[in-house]
Short mmCIF file of C-alpha atoms and ligand atoms in Angstrom, two decimals:
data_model
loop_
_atom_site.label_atom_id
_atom_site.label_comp_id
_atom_site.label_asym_id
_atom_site.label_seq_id
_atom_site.Cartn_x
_atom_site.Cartn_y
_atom_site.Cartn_z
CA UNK V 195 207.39 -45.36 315.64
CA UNK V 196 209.67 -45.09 318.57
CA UNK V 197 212.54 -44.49 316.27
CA UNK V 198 210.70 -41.27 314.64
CA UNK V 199 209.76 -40.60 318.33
CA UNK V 200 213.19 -40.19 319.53
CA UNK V 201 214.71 -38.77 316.36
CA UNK V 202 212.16 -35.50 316.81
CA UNK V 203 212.86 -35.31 320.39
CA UNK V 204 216.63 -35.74 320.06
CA UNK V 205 215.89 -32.74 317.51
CA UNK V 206 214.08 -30.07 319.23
CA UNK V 207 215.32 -30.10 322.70
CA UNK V 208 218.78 -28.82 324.19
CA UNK V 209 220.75 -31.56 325.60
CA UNK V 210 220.30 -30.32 329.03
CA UNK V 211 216.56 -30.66 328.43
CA UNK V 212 217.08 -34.55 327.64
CA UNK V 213 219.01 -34.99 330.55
CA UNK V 214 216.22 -33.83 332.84
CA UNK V 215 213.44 -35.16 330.91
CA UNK V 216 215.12 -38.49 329.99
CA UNK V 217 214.26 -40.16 333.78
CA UNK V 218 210.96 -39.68 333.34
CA UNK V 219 210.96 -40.54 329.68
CA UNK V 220 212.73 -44.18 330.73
CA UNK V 221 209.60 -44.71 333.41
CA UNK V 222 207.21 -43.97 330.85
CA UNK V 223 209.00 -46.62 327.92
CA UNK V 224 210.18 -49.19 330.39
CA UNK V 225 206.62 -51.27 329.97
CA UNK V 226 206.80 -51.39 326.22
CA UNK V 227 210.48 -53.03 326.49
CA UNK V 228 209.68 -55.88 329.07
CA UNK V 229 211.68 -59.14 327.76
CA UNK V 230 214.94 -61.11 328.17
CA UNK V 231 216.76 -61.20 324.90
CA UNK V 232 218.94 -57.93 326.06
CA UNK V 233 221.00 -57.13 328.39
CA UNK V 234 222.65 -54.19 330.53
CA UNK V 235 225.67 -54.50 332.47
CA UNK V 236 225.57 -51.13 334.04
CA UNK V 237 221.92 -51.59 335.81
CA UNK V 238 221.67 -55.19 335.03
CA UNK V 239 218.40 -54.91 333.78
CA UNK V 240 217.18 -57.16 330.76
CA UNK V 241 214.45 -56.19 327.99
CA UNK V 242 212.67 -57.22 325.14
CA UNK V 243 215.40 -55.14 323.09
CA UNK V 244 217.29 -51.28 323.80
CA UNK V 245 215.91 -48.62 322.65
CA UNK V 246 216.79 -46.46 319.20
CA UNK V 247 219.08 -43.87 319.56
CA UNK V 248 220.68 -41.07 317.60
CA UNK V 249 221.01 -37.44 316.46
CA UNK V 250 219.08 -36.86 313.42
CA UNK V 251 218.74 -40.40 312.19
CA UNK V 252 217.96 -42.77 315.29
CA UNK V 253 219.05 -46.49 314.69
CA UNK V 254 217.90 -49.39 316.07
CA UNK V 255 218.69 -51.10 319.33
CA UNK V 256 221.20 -48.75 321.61
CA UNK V 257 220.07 -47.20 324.80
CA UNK V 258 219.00 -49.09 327.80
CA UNK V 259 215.19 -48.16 328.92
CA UNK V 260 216.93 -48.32 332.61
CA UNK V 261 219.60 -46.28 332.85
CA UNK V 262 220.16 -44.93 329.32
CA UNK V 263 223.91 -46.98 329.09
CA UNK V 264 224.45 -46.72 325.06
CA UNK V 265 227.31 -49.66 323.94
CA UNK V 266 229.93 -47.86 324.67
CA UNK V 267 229.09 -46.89 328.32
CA UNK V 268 228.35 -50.67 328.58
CA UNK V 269 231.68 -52.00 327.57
CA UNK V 270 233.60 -49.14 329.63
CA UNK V 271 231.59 -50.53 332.86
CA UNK V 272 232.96 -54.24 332.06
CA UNK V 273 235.98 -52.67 331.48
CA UNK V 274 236.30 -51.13 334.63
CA UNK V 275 235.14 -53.54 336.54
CA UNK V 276 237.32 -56.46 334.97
CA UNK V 277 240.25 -54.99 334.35
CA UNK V 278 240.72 -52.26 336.74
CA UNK V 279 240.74 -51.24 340.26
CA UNK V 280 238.40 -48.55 339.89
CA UNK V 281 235.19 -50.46 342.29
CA UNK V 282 237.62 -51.34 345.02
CA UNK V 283 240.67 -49.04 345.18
CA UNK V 284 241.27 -45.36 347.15
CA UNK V 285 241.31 -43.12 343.65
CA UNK V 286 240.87 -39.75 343.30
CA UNK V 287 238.48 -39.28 340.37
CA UNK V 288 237.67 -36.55 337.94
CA UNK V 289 235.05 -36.62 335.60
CA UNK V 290 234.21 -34.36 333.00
CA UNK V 291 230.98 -33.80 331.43
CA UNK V 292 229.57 -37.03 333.36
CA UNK V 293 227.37 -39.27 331.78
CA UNK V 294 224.20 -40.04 332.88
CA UNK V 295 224.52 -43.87 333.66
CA UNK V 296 227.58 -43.48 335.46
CA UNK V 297 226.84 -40.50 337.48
CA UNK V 298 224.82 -41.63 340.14
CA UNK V 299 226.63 -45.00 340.62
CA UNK V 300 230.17 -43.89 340.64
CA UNK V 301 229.07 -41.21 342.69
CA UNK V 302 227.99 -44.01 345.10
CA UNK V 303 230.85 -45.84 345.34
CA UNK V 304 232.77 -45.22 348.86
CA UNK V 305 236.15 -46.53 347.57
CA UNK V 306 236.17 -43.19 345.32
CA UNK V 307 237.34 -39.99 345.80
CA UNK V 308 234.93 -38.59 342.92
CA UNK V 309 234.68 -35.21 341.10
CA UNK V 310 232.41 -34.28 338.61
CA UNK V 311 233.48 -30.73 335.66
CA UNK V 312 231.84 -29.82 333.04
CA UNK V 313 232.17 -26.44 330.77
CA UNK V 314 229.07 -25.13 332.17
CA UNK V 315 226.11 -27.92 333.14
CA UNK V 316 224.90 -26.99 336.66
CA UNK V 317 225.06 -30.52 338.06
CA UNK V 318 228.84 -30.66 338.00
CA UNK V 319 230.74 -30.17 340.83
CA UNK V 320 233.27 -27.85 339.20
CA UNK V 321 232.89 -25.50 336.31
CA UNK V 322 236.21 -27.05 334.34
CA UNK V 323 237.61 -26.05 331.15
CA UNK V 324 239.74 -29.11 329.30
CA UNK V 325 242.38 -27.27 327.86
CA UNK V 326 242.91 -24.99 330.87
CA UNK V 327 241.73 -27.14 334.16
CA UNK V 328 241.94 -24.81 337.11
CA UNK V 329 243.45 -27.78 339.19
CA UNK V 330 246.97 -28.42 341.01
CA UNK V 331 249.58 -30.81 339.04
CA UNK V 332 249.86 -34.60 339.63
CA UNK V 333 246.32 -34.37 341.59
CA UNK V 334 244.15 -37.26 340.43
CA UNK V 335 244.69 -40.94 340.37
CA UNK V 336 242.36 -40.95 337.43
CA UNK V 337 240.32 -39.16 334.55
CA UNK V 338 237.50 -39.60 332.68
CA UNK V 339 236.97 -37.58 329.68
CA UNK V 340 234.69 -39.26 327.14
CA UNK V 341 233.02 -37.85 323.92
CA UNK V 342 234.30 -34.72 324.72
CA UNK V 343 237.65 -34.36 322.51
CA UNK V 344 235.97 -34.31 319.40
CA UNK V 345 234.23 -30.81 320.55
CA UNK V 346 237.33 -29.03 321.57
CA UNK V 347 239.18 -26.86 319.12
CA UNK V 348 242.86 -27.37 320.95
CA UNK V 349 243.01 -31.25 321.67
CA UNK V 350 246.37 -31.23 322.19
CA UNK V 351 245.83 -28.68 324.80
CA UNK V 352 243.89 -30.66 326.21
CA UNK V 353 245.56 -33.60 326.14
CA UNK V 354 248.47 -32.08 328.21
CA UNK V 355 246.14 -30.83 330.90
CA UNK V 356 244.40 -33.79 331.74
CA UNK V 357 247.97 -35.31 331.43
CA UNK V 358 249.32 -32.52 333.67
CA UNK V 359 246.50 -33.06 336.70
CA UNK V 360 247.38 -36.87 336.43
CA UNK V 361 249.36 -38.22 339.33
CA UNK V 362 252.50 -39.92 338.24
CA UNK V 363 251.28 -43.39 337.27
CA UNK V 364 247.89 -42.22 337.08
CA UNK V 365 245.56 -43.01 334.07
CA UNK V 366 242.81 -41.53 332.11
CA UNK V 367 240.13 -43.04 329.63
CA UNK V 368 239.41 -40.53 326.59
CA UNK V 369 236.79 -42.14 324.65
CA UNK V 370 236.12 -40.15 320.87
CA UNK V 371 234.10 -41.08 317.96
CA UNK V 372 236.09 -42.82 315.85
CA UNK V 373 235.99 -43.53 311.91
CA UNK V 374 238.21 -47.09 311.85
CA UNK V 375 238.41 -45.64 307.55
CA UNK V 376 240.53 -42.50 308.28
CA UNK V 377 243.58 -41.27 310.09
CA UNK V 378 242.49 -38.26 312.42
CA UNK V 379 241.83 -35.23 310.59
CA UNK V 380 240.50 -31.56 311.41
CA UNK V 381 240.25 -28.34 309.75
CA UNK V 382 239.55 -25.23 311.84
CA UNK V 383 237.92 -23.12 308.99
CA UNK V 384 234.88 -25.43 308.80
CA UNK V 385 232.35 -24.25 311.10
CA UNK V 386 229.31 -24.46 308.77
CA UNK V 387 227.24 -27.32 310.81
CA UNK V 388 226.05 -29.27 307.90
CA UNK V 389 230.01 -29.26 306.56
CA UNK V 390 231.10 -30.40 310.35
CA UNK V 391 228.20 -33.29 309.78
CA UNK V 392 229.19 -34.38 306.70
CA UNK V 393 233.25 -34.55 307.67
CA UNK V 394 233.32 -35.21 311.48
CA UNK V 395 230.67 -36.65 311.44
CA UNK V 396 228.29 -34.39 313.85
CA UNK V 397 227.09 -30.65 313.46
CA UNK V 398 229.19 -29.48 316.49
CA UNK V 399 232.21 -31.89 315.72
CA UNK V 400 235.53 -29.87 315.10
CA UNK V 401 237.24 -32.70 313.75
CA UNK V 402 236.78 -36.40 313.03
CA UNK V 403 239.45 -38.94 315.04
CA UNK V 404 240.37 -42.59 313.21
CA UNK V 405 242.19 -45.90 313.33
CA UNK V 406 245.20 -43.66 314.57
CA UNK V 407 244.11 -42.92 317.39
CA UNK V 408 246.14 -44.45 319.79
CA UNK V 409 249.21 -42.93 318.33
CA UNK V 410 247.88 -39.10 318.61
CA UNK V 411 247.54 -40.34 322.40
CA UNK V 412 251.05 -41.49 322.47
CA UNK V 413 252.69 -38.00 320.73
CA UNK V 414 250.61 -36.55 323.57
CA UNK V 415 252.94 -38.26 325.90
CA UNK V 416 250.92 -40.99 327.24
CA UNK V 417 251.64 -44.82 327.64
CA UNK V 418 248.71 -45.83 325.49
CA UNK V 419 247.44 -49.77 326.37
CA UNK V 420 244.80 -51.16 323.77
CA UNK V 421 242.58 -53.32 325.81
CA UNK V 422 240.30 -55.58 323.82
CA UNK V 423 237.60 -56.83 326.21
CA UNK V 424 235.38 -56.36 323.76
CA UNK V 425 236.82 -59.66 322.02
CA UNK V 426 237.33 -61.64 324.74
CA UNK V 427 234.61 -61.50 325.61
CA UNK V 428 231.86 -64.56 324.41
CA UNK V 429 229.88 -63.85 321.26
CA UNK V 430 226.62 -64.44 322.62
CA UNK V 431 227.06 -62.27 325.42
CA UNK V 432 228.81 -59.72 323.51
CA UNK V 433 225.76 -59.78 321.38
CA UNK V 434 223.07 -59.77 323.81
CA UNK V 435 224.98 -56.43 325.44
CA UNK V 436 225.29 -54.72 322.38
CA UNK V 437 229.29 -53.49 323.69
CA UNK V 438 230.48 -51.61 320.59
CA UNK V 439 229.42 -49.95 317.48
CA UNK V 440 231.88 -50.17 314.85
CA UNK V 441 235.44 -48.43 315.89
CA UNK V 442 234.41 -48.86 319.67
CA UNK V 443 235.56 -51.88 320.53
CA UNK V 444 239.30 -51.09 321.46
CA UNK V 445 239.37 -49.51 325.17
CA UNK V 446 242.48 -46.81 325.64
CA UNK V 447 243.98 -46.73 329.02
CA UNK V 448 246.40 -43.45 328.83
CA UNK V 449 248.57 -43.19 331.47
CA UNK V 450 251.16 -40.69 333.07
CA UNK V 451 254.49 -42.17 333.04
CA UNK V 452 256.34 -42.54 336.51
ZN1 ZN X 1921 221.00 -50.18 331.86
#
């Protein structure tokens, strides 16, 4: 029922739409999800289970009735909290096209010097484009880009920019979608939505990234580190956070050589 719920929603309204509507939406679900046998890291709430989430086809069990974390927001937060100084050091942050559990709390952090861009969403702080940021060189300590590479036509564009507004020894995380089956592929001539959901795997995908991913980060010029939190972390925890789906669970810290 909820799955069919969200699946229409996630269908006929704009994504700007579900941003505003989707605090009010959490208040109204919250009740139905009161339990213990899940658990958020981002708002440390626990519930009965998450909710289902997903264009077109929802699936089971993703997004937090609190905050509306999905798994891979989750295991980015234990990321930065455990292995980074990102809650406790002076950085200068930007953050394009923020998401919606991180917003307000990063925002909130006094250690951080912190920027929100976006193409064009009027809660940004700066109207940014990736692969031609209207920002001074070696500027920013670090960058957040996520789920937003997989949209762009020129990737390596935009790869050097964010590279380029990195301060020497500054580092950026660049979360994609990734199929852990292929090697990174695109094809500019498909533009037909159904064909971009069937090969990249979303209507507005322009192409589909894989298991190479770390080294298209590296030919961009970046020291690429895999972190693997997501396995060292305990089973039953990792279970009871739902941190990855498949081809999640390796973290890439990309960062500007000295
Ligand atoms: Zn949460």
């Amino acid at each position: 029922m909820m799955k069919k719920l969200i699946s229409i929603f996630t269908k006929i309204f704009p994504r700007q739409w579900l941003i505003k509507l989707s605090y009010l939406f959490s208040l109204l679900v919250r009740p139905f999800y009161i339990g213990n046998k899940v658990e958020c890291p981002v708002c440390g709430g626990h519930f009965r289970k998450f909710l289902p989430y997903g264009y077109g086809k929802a699936m089971d069990n993703r997004l937090c009735p609190k905050c509306l974390s999905l798994e891979r927001h989750r295991l980015l937060w234990l990321y930065l909290k455990e292995k980074t100084d990102f809650f406790t050091a002076p950085l200068k942050v930007l953050h394009f096209a923020p998401e919606q559990p991180f917003l307000k709390r990063f925002r909130a952090l006094k250690n951080l010097d912190y920027t929100t861009a976006d193409l064009d969403s009027p809660i940004a702080d700066l109207h940014l484009d990736v692969t031609a940021i209207d920002q001074p060189s070696d500027t920013y300590d670090v960058v957040i880009c996520n789920h937003v590479l997989e949209h762009v036509s020129d990737a390596n564009k935009a790869f050097a920019e964010i590279k380029r507004i990195l301060k020497p020894g500054g580092w950026a995380i660049l979360l994609v979608p990734i199929n852990p089956d292929v090697d990174t592929f695109e094809d500019p001539s498909i533009i037909d939505p159904k064909e971009r959901q069937r090969l990249f795997g979303q209507y507005d995908h322009v192409r589909q990234f894989g298991r190479d991913y770390a080294d298209v980060l590296r030919k961009a010029g970046f020291k690429v580190t895999e972190d693997r939190i997501y396995y060292e972390i305990p089973d039953k925890q990792r279970e009871r956070m739902h941190l990855a789906r498949r081809g999640e669970e390796i973290i890439y810290r990309c960062e500007k050589l000295a």
